[in-house]
CSV table of C-alpha atoms and ligand atoms in Angstrom, one decimal:
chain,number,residue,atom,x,y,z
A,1,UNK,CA,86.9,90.6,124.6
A,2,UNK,CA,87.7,94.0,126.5
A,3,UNK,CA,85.9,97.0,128.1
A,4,UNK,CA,84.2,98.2,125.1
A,5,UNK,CA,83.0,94.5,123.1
A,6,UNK,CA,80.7,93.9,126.7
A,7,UNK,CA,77.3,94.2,125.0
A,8,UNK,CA,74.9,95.7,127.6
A,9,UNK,CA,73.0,92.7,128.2
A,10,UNK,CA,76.3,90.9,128.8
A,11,UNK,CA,77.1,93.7,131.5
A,12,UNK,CA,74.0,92.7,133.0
A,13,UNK,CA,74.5,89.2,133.3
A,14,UNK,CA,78.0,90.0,134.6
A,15,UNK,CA,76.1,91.5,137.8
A,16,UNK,CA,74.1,88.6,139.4
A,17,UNK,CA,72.1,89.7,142.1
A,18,UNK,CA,72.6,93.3,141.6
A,19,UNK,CA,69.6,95.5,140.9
A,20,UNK,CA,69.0,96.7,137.1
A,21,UNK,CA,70.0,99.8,138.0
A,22,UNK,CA,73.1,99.1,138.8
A,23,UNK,CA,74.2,97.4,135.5
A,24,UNK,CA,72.6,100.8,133.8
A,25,UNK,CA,75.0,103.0,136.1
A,26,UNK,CA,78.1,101.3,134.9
A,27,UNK,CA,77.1,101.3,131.8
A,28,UNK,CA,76.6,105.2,131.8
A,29,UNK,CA,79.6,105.0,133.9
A,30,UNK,CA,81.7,103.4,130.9
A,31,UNK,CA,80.3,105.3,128.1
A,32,UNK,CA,79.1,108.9,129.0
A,33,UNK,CA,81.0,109.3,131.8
A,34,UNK,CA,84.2,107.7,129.9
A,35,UNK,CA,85.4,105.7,133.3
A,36,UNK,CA,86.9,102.4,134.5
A,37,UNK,CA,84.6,100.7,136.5
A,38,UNK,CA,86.8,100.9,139.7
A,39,UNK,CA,86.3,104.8,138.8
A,40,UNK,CA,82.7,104.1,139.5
A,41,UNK,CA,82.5,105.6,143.1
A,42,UNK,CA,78.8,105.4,142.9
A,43,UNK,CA,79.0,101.8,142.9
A,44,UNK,CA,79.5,100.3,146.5
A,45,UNK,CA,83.3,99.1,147.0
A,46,UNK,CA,82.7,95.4,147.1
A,47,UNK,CA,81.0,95.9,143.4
A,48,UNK,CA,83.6,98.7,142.2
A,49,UNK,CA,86.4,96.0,143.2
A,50,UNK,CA,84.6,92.7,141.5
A,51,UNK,CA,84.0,94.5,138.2
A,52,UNK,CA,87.7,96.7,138.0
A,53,UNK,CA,88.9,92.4,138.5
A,54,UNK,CA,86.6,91.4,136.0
A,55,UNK,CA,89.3,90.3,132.6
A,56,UNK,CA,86.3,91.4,130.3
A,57,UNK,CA,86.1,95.0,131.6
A,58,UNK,CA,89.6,95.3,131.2
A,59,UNK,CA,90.7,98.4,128.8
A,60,UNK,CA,91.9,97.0,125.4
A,61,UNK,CA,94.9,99.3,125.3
A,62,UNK,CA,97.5,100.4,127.3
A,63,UNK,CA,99.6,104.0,126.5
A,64,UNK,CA,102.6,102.8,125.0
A,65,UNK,CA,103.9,106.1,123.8
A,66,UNK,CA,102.6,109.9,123.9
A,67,UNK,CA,103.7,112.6,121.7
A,68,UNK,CA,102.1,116.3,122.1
A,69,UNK,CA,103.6,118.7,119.5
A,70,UNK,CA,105.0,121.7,120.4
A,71,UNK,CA,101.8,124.3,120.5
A,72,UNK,CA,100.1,121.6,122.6
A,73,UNK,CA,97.2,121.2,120.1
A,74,UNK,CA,97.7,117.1,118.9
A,75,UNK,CA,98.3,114.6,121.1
A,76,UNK,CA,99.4,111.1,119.1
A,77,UNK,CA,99.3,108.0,121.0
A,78,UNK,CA,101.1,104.6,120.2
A,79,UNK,CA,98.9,102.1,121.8
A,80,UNK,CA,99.6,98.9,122.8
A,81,UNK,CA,96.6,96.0,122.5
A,82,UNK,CA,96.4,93.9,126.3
A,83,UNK,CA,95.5,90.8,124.5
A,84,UNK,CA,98.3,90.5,122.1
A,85,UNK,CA,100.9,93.2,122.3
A,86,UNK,CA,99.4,94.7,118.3
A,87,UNK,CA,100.3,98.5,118.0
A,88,UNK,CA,97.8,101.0,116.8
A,89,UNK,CA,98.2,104.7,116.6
A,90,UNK,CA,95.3,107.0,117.9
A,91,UNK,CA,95.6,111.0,117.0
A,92,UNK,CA,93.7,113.7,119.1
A,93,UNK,CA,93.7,117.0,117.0
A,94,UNK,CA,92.3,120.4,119.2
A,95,UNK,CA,91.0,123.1,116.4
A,96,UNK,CA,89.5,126.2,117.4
A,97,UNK,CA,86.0,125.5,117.2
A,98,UNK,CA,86.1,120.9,117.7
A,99,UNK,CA,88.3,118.7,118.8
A,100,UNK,CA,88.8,115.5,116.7
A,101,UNK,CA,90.3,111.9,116.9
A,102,UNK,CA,91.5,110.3,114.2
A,103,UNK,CA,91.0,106.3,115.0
A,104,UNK,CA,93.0,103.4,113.8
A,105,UNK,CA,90.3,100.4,112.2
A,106,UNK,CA,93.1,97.7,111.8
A,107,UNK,CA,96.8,96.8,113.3
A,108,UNK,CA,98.6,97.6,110.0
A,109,UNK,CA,96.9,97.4,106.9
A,110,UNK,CA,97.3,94.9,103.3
A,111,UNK,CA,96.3,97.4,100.6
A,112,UNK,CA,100.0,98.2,100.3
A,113,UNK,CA,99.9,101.7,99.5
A,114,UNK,CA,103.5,102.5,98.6
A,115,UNK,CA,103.8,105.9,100.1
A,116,UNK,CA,102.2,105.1,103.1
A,117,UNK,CA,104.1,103.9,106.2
A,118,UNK,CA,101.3,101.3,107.5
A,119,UNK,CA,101.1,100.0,104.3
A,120,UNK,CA,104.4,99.3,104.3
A,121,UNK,CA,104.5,97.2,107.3
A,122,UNK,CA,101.6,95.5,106.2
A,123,UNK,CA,98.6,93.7,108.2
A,124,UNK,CA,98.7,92.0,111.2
A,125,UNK,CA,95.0,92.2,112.3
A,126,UNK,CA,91.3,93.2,112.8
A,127,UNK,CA,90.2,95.5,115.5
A,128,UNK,CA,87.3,94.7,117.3
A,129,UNK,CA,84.6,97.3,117.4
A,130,UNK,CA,85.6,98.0,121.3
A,131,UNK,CA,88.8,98.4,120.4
A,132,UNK,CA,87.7,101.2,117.9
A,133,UNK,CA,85.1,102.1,120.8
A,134,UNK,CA,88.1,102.4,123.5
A,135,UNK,CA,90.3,104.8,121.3
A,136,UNK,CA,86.9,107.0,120.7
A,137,UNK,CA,86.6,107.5,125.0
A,138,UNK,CA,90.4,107.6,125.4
A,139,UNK,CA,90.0,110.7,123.1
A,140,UNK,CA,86.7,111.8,125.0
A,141,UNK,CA,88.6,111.7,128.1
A,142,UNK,CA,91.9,113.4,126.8
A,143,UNK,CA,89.6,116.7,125.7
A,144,UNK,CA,87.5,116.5,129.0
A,145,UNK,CA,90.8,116.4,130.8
A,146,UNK,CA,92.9,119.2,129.3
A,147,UNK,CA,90.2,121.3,129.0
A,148,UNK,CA,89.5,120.9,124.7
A,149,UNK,CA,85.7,120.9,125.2
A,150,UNK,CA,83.6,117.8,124.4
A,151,UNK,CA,85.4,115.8,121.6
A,152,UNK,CA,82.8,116.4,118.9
A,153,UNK,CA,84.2,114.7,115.5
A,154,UNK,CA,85.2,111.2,114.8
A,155,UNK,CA,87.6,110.2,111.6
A,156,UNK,CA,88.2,106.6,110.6
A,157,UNK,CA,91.5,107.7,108.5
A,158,UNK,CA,94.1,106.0,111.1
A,159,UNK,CA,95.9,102.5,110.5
A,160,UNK,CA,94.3,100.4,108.5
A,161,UNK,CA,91.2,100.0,105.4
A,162,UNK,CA,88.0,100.8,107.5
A,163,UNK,CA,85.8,99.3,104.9
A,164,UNK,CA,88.1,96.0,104.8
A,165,UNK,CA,87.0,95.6,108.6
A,166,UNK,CA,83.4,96.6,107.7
A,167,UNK,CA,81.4,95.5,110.6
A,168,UNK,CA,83.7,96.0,113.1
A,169,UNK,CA,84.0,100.3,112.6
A,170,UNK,CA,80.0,100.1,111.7
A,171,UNK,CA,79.2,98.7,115.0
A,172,UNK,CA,81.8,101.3,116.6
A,173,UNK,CA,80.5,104.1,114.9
A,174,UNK,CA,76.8,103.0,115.8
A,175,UNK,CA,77.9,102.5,119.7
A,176,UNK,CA,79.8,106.0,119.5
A,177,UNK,CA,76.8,107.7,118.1
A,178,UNK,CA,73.9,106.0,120.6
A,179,UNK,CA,76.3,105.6,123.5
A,180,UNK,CA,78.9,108.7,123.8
A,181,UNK,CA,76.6,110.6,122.2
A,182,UNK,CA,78.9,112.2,118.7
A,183,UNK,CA,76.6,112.8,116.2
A,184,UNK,CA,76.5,110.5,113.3
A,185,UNK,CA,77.3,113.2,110.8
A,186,UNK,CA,80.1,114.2,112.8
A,187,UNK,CA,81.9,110.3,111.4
A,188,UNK,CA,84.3,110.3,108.7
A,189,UNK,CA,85.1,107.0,106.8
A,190,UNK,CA,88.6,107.4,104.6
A,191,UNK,CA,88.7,104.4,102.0
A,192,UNK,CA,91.2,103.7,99.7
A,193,UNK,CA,88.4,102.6,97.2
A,194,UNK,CA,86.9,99.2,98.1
A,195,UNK,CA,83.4,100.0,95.8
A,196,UNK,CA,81.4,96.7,98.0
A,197,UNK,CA,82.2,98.6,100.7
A,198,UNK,CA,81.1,102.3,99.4
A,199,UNK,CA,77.8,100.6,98.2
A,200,UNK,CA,77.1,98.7,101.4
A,201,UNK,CA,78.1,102.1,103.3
A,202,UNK,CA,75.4,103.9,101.0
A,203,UNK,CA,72.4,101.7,101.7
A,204,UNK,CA,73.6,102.2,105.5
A,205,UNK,CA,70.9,104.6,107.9
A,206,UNK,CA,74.0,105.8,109.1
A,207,UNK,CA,74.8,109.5,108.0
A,208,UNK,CA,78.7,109.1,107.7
A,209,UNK,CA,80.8,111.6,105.9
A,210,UNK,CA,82.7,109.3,102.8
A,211,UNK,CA,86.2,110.2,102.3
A,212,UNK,CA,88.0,108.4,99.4
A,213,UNK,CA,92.0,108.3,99.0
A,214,UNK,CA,92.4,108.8,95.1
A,215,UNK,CA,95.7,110.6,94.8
A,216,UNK,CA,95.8,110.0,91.0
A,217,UNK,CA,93.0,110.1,88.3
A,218,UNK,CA,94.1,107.9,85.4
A,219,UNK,CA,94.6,104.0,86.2
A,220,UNK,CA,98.0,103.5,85.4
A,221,UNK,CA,99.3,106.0,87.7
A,222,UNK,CA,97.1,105.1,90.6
A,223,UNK,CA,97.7,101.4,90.0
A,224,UNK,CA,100.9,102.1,90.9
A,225,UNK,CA,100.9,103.8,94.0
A,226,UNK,CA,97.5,102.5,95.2
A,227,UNK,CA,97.8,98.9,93.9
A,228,UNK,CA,94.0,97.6,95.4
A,229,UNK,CA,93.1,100.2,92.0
A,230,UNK,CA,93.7,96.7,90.0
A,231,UNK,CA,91.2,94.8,91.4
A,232,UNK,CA,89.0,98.2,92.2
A,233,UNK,CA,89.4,100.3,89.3
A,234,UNK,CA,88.6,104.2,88.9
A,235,UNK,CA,85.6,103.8,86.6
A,236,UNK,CA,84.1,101.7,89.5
A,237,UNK,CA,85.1,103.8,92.4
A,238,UNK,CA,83.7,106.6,90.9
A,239,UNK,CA,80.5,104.8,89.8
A,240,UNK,CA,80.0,103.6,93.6
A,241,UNK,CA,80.8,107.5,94.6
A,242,UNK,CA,78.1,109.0,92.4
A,243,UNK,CA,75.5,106.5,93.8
A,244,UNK,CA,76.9,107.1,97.7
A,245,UNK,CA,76.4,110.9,97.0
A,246,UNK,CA,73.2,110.3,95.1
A,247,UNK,CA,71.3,108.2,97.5
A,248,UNK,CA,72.7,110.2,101.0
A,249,UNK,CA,72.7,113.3,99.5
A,250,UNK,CA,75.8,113.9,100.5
A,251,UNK,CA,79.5,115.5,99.8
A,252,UNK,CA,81.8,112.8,99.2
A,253,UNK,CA,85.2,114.2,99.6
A,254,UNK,CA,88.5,113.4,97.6
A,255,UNK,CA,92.1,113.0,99.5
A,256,UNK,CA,95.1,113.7,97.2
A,257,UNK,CA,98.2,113.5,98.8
A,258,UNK,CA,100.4,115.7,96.2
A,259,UNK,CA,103.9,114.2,95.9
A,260,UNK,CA,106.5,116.1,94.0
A,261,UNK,CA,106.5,115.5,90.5
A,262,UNK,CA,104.2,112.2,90.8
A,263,UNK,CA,100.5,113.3,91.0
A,264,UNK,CA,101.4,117.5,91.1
A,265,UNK,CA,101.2,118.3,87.6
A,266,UNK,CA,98.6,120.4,85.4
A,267,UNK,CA,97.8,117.2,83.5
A,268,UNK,CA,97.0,115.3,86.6
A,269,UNK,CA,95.1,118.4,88.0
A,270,UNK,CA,92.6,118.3,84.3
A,271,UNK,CA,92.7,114.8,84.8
A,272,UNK,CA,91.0,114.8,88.1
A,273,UNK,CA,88.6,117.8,87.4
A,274,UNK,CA,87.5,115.6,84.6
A,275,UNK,CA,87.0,112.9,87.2
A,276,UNK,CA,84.8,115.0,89.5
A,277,UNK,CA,82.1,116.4,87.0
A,278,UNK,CA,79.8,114.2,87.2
A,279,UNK,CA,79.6,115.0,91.1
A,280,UNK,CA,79.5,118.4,90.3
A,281,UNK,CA,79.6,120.4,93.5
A,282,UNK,CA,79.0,116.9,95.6
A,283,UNK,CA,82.5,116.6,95.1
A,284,UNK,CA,85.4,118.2,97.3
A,285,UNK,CA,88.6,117.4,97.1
A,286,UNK,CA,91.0,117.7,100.5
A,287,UNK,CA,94.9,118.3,99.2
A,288,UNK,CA,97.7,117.3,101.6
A,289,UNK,CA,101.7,117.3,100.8
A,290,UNK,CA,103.0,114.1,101.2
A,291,UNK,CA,104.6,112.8,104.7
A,292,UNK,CA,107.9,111.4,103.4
A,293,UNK,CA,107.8,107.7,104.6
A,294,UNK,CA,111.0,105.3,105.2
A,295,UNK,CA,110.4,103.2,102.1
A,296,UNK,CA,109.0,105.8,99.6
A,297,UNK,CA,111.7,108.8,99.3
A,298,UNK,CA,109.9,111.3,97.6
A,299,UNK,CA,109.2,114.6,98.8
A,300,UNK,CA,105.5,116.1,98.9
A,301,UNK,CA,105.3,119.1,96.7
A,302,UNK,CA,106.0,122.4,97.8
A,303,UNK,CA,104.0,125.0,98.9
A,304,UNK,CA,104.4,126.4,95.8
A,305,UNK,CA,103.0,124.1,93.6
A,306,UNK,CA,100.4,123.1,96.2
A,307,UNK,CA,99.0,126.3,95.3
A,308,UNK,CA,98.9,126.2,91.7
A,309,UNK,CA,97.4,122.8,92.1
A,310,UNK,CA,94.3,124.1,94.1
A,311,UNK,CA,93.9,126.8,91.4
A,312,UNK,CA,93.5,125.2,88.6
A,313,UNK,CA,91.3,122.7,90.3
A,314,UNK,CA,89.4,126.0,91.6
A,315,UNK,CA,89.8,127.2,87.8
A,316,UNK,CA,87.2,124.2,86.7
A,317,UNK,CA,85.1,124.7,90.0
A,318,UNK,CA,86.1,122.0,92.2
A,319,UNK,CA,86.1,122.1,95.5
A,320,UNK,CA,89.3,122.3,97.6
A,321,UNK,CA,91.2,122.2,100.5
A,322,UNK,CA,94.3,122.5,101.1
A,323,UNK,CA,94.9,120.7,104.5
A,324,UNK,CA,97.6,121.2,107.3
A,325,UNK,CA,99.9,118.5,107.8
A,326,UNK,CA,98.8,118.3,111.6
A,327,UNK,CA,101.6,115.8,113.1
A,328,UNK,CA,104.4,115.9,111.4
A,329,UNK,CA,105.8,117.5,114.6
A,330,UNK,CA,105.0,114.5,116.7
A,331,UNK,CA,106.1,111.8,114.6
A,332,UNK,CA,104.9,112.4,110.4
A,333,UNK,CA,102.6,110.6,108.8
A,334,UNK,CA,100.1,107.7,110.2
A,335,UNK,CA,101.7,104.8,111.0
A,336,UNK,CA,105.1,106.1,111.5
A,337,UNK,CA,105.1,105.9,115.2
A,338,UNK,CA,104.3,101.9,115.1
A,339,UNK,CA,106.6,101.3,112.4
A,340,UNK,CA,108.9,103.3,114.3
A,341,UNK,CA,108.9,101.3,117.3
A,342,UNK,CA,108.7,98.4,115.3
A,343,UNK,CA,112.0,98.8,113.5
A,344,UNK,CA,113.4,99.1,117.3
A,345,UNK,CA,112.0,96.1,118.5
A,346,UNK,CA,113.4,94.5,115.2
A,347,UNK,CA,116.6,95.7,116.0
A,348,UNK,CA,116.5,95.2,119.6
A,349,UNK,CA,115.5,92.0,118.4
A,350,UNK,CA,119.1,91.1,116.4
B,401,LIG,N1,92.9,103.1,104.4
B,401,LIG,C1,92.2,104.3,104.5
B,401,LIG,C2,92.4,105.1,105.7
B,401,LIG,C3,93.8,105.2,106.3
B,401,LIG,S1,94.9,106.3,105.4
B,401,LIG,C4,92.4,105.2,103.2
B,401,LIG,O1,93.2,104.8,102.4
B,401,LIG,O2,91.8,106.2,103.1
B,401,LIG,C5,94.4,107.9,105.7
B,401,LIG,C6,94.8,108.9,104.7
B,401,LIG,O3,96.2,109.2,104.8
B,401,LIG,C7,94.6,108.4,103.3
B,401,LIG,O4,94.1,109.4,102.4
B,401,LIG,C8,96.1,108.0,102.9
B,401,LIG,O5,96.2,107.9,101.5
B,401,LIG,C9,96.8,109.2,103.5
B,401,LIG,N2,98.3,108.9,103.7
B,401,LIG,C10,98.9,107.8,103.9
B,401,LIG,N3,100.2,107.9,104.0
B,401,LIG,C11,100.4,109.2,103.7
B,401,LIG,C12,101.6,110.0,103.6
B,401,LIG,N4,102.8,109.5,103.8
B,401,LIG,N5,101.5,111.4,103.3
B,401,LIG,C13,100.2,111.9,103.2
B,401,LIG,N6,99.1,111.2,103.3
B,401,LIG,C14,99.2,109.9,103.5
């Protein structure tokens, strides 16, 4: 248990003797005000010093590594867990009008993906919900400190299958949204397609954006480079999409991560329009080159054929985005700064 697992009763009891108030002002003091207690000057010293002790207020993470790209506009963080040394990457993105986080859920992840550079260093563990919690306020704090306004959007697309770890990141997302205040529309959940999760999501009163990772339309194909597809198949995912949009009312959106000569073709373009109509303009689909990653050498399409892709999905009136590879400059895709440093404790290792 760190910082951000304390409950607010526990805090409470944690404070014998102390008047209510007090256990309310640290409380405010951890969430809203995005301190360590020994930050908390309101508190008298004696208290300040007993709680800033105290192993279960004790951040979850320390900074292992910090990389800021060039223009000063994302801010990626290797972070390093204080109760068993896990890594998790953290990503703090400054557009003109928000400033988002991108969160990691797990310490690697077991869906395997092969293009993707968590999935190949597969799973070590669970976060805890204040471990999500504490990457949320290390963000906060980053934009209230350089001056990027209040951090005002929330993505659950870092390490790690957010819907494999399914209370954890809904109790983080429900302490985000009562606690530091981010609005629960302002959340978005990336899946790779786990259709228990999508439903359970759906009968949530949380108002969560749903992203799902699809990068190929036909079975086969996605099999192959998304391999949970065998036990969660297209037909399904799509099924448990149409009810999440149909009982939220909302857009789900579609990542596709085009990689050269794989997924970028006009067939698999048809293929996925197909896919989409029966979300009709529910549906929007988010296109991103792919991040070469050590152990999948294939280049993400060019800018070219990016753009011919997003036509002829436009052509058949789908929505689309084509999205900036924010990152690449300060260490590529997700998960590349862990598996990094992993590969050089391996070989410090030997
Ligand atoms: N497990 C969740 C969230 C983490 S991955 C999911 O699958 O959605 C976040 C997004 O990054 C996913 O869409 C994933 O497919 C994509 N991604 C992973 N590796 C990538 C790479 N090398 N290049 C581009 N996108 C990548």
């Amino acid at each position: 248990m760190t910082r951000y697992d304390v409950t607010k009763h526990e805090l409470a009891e944690m404070m014998p003797g102390e008047p209510a108030y007090r256990s309310e002002q640290v409380w405010r003091g951890l969430h809203l005000g995005l301190s360590a207690p020994e930050e908390l000057t309101v508190l008298p010293l004696t208290l300040r010093g007993r709680l800033g002790a105290d192993a279960r207020l004790a951040p979850g993470f320390e900074l292992e590594e910090e990389a800021e790209s060039s223009k000063g506009r994302t801010l990626r963080w290797l972070l390093r867990s204080t109760s068993d040394g896990v890594l998790v990457e953290t990503v703090v993105m400054k557009y003109r009008d928000r400033s988002t986080v991108c969160v990691s859920s797990q310490a690697g992840c077991a869906m395997a993906c092969s293009f993707c550079a968590t999935g190949q260093m597969g799973f070590r563990r669970h976060l805890r919900a204040g471990e999500i919690t504490e990457q949320v306020v290390l963000a906060a704090r980053a934009c209230r400190d350089r001056g990027w306004g209040r951090l005002s959007n929330v993505v659950v697309m870092g390490m790690g299958e957010p819907l494999a770890n399914y209370a954890n990141v809904a109790e983080a997302i429900k302490r985000c949204n009562g606690e530091l205040a981010i609005a629960a529309r302002a959340f978005t959940l990336s899946t790779v397609g786990i259709v228990p999760g999508i439903s359970r999501l759906a009968r949530e009163p949380l108002q969560v954006n749903l992203a799902v990772s699809l990068h190929a339309a036909r079975d086969e194909l996605r099999s192959s480079i998304v391999p949970i597809n065998r036990r969660y198949p297209l037909a399904q995912v799509m099924r448990a999409c149409e009810d999440y949009a149909a009982k939220t009312q909302r857009r789900v959106s579609f990542e596709w991560a085009l990689i050269a000569g794989v997924n970028d073709g006009r067939a698999d373009s048809l293929e996925l329009a197909r896919l989409l109509r029966p979300l009709a303009g529910l549906a929007h689909v988010n296109l991103i080159p792919l991040n070469p990653t050590p152990r999948y050498l294939v280049a993400g399409s060019s800018r070219r054929v990016v753009g011919r892709f997003r036509d002829e999905l436009l052509d058949r009136g789908v929505n689309v985005t084509v999205r900036d590879t924010r990152g690449q400059d300060v260490g590529g895709a997700c998960g590349q700064l862990a598996g990094g440093a992993q590969a050089a404790s391996i070989r410090r290792r030997v």
